Coordinates of C-alpha atoms in Angstrom, one line a residue:
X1 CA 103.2 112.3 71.9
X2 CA 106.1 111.5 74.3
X3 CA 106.0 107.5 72.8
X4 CA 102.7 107.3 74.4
X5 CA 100.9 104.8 72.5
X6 CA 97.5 105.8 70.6
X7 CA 95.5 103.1 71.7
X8 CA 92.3 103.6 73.5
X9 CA 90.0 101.0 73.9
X10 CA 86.6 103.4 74.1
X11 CA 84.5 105.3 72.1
X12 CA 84.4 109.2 72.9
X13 CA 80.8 110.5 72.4
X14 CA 79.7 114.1 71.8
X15 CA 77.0 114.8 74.8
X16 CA 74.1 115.6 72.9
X17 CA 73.5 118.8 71.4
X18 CA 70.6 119.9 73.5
X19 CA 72.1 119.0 76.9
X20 CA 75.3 120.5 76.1
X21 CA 74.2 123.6 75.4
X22 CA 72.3 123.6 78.8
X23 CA 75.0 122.5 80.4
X24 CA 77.1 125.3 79.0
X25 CA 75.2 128.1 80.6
X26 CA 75.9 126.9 84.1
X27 CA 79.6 125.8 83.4
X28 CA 81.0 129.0 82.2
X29 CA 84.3 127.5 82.3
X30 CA 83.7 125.4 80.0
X31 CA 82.9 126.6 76.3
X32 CA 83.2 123.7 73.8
X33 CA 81.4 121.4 75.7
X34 CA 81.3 117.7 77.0
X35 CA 81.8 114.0 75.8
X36 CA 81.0 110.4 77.4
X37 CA 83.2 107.7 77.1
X38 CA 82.9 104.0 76.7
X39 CA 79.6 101.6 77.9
X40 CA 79.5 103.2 81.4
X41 CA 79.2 106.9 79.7
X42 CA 82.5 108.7 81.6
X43 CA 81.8 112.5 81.8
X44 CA 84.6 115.1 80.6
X45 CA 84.9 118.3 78.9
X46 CA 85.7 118.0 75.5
X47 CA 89.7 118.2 76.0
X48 CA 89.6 114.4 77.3
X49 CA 89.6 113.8 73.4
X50 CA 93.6 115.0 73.4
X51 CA 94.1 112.9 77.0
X52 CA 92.6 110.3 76.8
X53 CA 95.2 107.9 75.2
X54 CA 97.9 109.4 77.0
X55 CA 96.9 108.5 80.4
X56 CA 95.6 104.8 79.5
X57 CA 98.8 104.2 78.3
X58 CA 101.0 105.6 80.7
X59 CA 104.0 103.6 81.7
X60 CA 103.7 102.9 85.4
X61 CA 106.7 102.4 87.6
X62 CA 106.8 99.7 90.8
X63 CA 106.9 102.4 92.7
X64 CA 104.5 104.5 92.5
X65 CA 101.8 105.7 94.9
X66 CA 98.2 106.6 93.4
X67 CA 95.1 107.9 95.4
X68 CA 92.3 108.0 93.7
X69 CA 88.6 108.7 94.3
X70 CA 85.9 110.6 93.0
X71 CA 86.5 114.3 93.8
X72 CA 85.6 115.8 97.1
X73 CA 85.8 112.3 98.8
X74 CA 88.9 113.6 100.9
X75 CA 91.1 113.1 98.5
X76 CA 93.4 116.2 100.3
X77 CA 93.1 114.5 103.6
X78 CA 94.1 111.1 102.4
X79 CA 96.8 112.5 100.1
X80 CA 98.5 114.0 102.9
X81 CA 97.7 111.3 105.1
X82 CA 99.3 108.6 102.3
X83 CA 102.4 110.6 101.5
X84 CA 102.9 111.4 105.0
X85 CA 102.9 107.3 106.0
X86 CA 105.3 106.5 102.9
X87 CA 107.7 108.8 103.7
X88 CA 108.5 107.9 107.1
X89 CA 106.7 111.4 109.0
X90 CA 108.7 113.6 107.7
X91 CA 107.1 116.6 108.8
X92 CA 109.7 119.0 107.7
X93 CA 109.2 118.1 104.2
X94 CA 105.4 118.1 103.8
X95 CA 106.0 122.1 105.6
X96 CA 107.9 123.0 102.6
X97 CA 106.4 121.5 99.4
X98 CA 102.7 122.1 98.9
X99 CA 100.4 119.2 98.3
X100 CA 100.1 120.1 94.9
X101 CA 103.9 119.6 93.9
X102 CA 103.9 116.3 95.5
X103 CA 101.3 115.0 93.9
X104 CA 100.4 116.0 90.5
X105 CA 97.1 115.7 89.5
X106 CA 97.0 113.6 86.5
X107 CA 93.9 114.9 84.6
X108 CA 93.3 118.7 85.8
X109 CA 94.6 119.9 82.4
X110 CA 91.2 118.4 80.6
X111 CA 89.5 120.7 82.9
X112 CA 91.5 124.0 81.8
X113 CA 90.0 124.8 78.5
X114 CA 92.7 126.9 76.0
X115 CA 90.3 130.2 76.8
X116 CA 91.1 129.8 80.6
X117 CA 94.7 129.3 80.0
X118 CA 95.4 132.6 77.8
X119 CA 93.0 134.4 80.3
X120 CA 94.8 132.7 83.5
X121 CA 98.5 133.7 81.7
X122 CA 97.7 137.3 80.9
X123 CA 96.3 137.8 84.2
X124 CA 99.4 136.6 85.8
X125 CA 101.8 138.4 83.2
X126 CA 103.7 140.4 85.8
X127 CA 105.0 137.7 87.2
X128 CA 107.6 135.6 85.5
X129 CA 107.7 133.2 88.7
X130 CA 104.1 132.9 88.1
X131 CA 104.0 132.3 84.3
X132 CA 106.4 129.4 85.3
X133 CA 103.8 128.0 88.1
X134 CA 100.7 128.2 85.5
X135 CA 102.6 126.3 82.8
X136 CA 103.2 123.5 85.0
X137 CA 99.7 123.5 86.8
X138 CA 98.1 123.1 83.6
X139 CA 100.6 121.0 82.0
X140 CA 99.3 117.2 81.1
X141 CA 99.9 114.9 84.1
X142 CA 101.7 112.7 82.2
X143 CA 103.6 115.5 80.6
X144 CA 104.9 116.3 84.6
X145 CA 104.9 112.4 85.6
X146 CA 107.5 111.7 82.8
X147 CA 110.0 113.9 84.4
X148 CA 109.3 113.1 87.7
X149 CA 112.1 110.9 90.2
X150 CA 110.5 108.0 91.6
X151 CA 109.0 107.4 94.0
X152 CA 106.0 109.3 92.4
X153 CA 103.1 109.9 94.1
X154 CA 99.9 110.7 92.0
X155 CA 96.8 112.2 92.5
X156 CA 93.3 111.1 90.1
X157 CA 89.8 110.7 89.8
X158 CA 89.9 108.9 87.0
X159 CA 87.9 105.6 86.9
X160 CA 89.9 102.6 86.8
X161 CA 88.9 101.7 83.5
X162 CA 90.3 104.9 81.9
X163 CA 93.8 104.3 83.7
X164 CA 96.4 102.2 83.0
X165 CA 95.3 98.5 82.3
X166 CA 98.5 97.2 84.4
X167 CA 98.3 99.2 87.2
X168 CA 97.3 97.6 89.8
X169 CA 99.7 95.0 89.0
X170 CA 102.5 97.1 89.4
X171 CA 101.7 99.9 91.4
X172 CA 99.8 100.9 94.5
X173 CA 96.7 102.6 94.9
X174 CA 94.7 103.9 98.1
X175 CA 90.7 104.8 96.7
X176 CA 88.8 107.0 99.3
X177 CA 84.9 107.0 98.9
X178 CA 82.3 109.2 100.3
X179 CA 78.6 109.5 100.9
X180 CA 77.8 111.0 97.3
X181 CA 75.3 113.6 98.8
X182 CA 78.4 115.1 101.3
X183 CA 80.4 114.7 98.0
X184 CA 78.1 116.6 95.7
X185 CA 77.8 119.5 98.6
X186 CA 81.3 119.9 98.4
X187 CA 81.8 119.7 94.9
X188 CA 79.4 122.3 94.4
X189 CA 80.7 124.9 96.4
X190 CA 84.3 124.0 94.9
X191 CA 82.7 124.4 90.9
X192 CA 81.0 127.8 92.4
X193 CA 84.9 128.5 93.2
X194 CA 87.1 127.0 90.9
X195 CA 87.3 129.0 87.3
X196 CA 87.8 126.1 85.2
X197 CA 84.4 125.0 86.3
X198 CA 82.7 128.1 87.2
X199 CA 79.8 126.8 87.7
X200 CA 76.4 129.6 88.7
X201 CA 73.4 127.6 89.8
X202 CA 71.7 126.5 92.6
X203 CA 72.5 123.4 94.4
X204 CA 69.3 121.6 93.6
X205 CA 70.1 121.9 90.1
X206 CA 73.7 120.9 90.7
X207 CA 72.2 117.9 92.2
X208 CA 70.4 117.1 89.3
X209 CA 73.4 117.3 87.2
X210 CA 75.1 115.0 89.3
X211 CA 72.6 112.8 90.0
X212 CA 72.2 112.1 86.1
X213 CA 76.1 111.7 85.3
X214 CA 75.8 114.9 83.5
X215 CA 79.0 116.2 85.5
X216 CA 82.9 115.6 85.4
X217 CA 83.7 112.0 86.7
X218 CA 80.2 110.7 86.8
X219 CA 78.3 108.3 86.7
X220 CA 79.3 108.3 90.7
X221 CA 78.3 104.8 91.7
X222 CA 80.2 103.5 88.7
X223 CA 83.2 105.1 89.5
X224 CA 83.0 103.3 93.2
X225 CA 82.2 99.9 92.1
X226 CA 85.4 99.7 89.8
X227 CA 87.3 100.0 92.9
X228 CA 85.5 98.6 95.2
X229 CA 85.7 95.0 92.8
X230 CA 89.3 95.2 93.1
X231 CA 89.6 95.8 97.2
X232 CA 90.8 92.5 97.9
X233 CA 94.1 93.1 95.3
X234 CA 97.2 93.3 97.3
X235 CA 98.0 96.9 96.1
X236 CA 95.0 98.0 96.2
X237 CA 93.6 99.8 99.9
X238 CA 90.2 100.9 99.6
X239 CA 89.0 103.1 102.3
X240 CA 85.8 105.2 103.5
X241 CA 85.4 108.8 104.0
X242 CA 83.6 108.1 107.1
X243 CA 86.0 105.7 108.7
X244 CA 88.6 108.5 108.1
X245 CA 86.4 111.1 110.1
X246 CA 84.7 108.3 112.7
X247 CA 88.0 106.7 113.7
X248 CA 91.3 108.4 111.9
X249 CA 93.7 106.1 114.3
X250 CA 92.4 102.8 113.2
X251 CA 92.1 103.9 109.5
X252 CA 95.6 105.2 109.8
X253 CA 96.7 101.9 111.0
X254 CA 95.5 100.1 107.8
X255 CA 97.3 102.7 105.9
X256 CA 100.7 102.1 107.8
X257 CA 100.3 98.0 107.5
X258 CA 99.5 98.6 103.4
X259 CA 102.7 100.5 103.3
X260 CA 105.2 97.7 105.8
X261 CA 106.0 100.5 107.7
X262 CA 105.6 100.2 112.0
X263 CA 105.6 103.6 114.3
X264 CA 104.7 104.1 118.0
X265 CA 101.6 105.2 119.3
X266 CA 103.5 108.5 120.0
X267 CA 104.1 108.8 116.2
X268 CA 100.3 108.0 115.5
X269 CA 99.1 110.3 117.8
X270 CA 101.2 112.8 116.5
X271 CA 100.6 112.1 113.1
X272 CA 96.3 112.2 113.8
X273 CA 97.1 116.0 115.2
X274 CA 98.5 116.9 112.2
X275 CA 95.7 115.4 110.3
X276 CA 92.9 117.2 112.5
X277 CA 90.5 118.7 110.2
X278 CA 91.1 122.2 112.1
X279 CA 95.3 122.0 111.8
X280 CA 94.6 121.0 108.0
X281 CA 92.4 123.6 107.1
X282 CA 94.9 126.2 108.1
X283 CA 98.2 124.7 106.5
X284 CA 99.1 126.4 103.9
X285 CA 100.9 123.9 102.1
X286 CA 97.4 121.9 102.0
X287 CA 95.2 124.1 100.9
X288 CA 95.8 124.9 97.3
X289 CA 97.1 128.5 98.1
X290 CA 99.0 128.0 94.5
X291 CA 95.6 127.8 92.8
X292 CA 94.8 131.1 94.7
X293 CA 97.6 132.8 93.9
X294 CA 97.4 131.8 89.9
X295 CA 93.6 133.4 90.5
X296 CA 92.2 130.0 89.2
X297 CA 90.4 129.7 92.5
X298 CA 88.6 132.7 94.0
X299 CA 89.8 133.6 97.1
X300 CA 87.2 134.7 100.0
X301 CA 85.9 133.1 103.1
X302 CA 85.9 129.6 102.1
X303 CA 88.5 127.7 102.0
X304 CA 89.8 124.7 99.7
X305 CA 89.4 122.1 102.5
X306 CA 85.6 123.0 104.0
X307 CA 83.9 121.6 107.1
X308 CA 85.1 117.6 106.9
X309 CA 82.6 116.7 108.5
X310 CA 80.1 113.9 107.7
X311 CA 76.2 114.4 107.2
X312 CA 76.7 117.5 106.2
X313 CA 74.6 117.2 103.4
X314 CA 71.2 117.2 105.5
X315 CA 71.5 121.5 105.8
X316 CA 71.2 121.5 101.5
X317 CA 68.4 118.7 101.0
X318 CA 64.6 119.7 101.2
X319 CA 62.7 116.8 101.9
X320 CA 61.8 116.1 97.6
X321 CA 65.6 115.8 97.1
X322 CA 65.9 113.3 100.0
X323 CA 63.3 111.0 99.0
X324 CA 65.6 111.1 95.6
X325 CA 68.7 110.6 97.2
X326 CA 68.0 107.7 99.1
X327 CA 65.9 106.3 95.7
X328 CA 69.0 107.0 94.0
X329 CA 71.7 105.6 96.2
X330 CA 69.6 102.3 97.0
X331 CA 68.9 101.4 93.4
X332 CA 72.9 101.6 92.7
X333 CA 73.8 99.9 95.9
X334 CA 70.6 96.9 94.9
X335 CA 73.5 94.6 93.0
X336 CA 76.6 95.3 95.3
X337 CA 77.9 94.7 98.8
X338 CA 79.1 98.0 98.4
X339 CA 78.0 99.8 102.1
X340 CA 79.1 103.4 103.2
X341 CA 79.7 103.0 107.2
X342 CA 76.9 104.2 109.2
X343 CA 75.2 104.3 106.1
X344 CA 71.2 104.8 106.5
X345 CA 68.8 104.1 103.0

């Protein structure tokens, strides 16, 4: 497809019967199921099989800009915060053009399953204008990437492994982490949200998923360490969740000397304002109003960027889960010098 070459390295593995089908009764927008990929056991719906080759052998241009992270890590926040340093504050510019057109998401097409789409299309069949937005929303990333000007600026959770081999050597790439219980809060209220996920349990039971690598992305601790062995790469800026939300003017200063680029403390200032948690959660072109008006996220109280804030996770954890979590998190962390900031197990 497109030249793409067909190689792929990994073996894509049916999840097993059993777990599938329990996983399919709290995914209901998923309906064929899931598949692991390669020794570390990737998680994806079952349309990774048609992907998967496609975006390991993308070409990748000098110029391109990827953030990456596993999802709900502030991936929005650091987008922004990213596109907004390489592109000299232009403020007019980020106004106009949502988030989402400036950074397509490479893999959000495995997640809308051929039952979503022809649901998603006929609910939006009044609409010509609209029609036009699904298609490309749930176009293949590389299917968008390939007609895109440079510079191109991409957004992924996809593991390093299951990217391009060559990346990093040509291309840069900013990788946010998070505290995976304030992740997996978030990501559960967005799968409660977001159709092509649709997910209708309790949070506990989310946990487990998550905690088990039976969710999209997982295993979580995996997915960190790939990055965080390459932090020391010249194009490679890996950065913490918390240092964003502890100290965003020092973290943004990292960001501006990974890009060359100098401004004033004026500009900075200026720029942290626009980054607020409270001025991002109400700017439209941030917060995935296209996915609310295609109807693939439910619209309500809650909004696509939630509370930012860190330790968050303490109001969802009983005291069972906790005693998990920090079991969990230190038997993944027992190998690595991989440390959140503040980070308490």
């Amino acid at each position: 497809m497109n030249g793409y070459k067909n190689y792929f390295p990994f073996e894509i593995e049916d999840v097993e019967p059993e777990t599938n089908e329990k996983l399919l009764e709290y995914f209901k927008g998923e309906f064929n199921g899931f598949v692991r990929v390669g020794p570390k056991g990737y998680f994806f719906p079952q349309k990774y099989r048609k992907e998967a080759a496609n975006i390991y052998n993308m070409p990748i241009r000098k110029s391109d800009v990827f953030v990456t992270s596993y999802p709900r890590s502030g991936t929005t926040w650091t987008q922004e915060l990213v596109w907004m340093v390489a592109n000299d504050l232009d403020y007019e510019k980020s106004n106009a053009i949502p988030l989402t057109e400036r950074y397509p998401f490479l893999e959000f097409s495995i997640c809308v399953h051929p039952s979503n789409k022809s649901k998603f299309m006929e609910e939006n069949s009044h609409s010509e204008e609209k029609l036009k937005l699904l298609e490309f929303v749930v176009q293949p990333g590389t299917d968008q990437l390939a007609n895109i000007t440079s510079p191109r600026f991409i957004k992924s959770h996809m593991p390093l492994s299951l990217l391009p081999p060559k990346l990093l050597d040509t291309a840069k790439m900013i990788y946010v982490a998070r505290d995976p219980r304030d992740v997996a809060v978030s990501f559960y209220h967005l799968n409660r949200l977001i159709r092509t996920q649709g997910y209708v349990g309790d949070f506990k039971t989310y946990w487990n998923f998550f905690g088990k690598s039976l969710h999209h992305w997982t295993p979580y601790f995996e997915h960190l360490k790939e990055a965080w062995e390459k932090r020391d790469h010249p194009n490679m800026l890996f950065l913490f969740y918390e240092e964003l939300s502890k100290d965003l003017p020092a973290t943004l200063r990292r960001v501006i000397k990974f890009f060359g680029k100098e401004f004033s403390d004026e500009q900075i200032e200026r720029l942290c304002d626009h980054l607020s948690i409270d001025n991002f959660k109400n700017n439209k072109s941030l917060n995935y109003d296209v996915m609310k008006e295609l109807g693939i996220l439910i619209t309500g109280e809650q909004s696509f960027i939630r509370k930012g804030k860190a330790g968050g996770w303490r109001d969802y954890f009983d005291e069972e889960m906790t005693q998990q979590a920090e079991q969990w998190i230190a038997e993944n962390l027992r190998d690595t010098d991989l440390r959140f900031p503040h980070f308490e197990i």
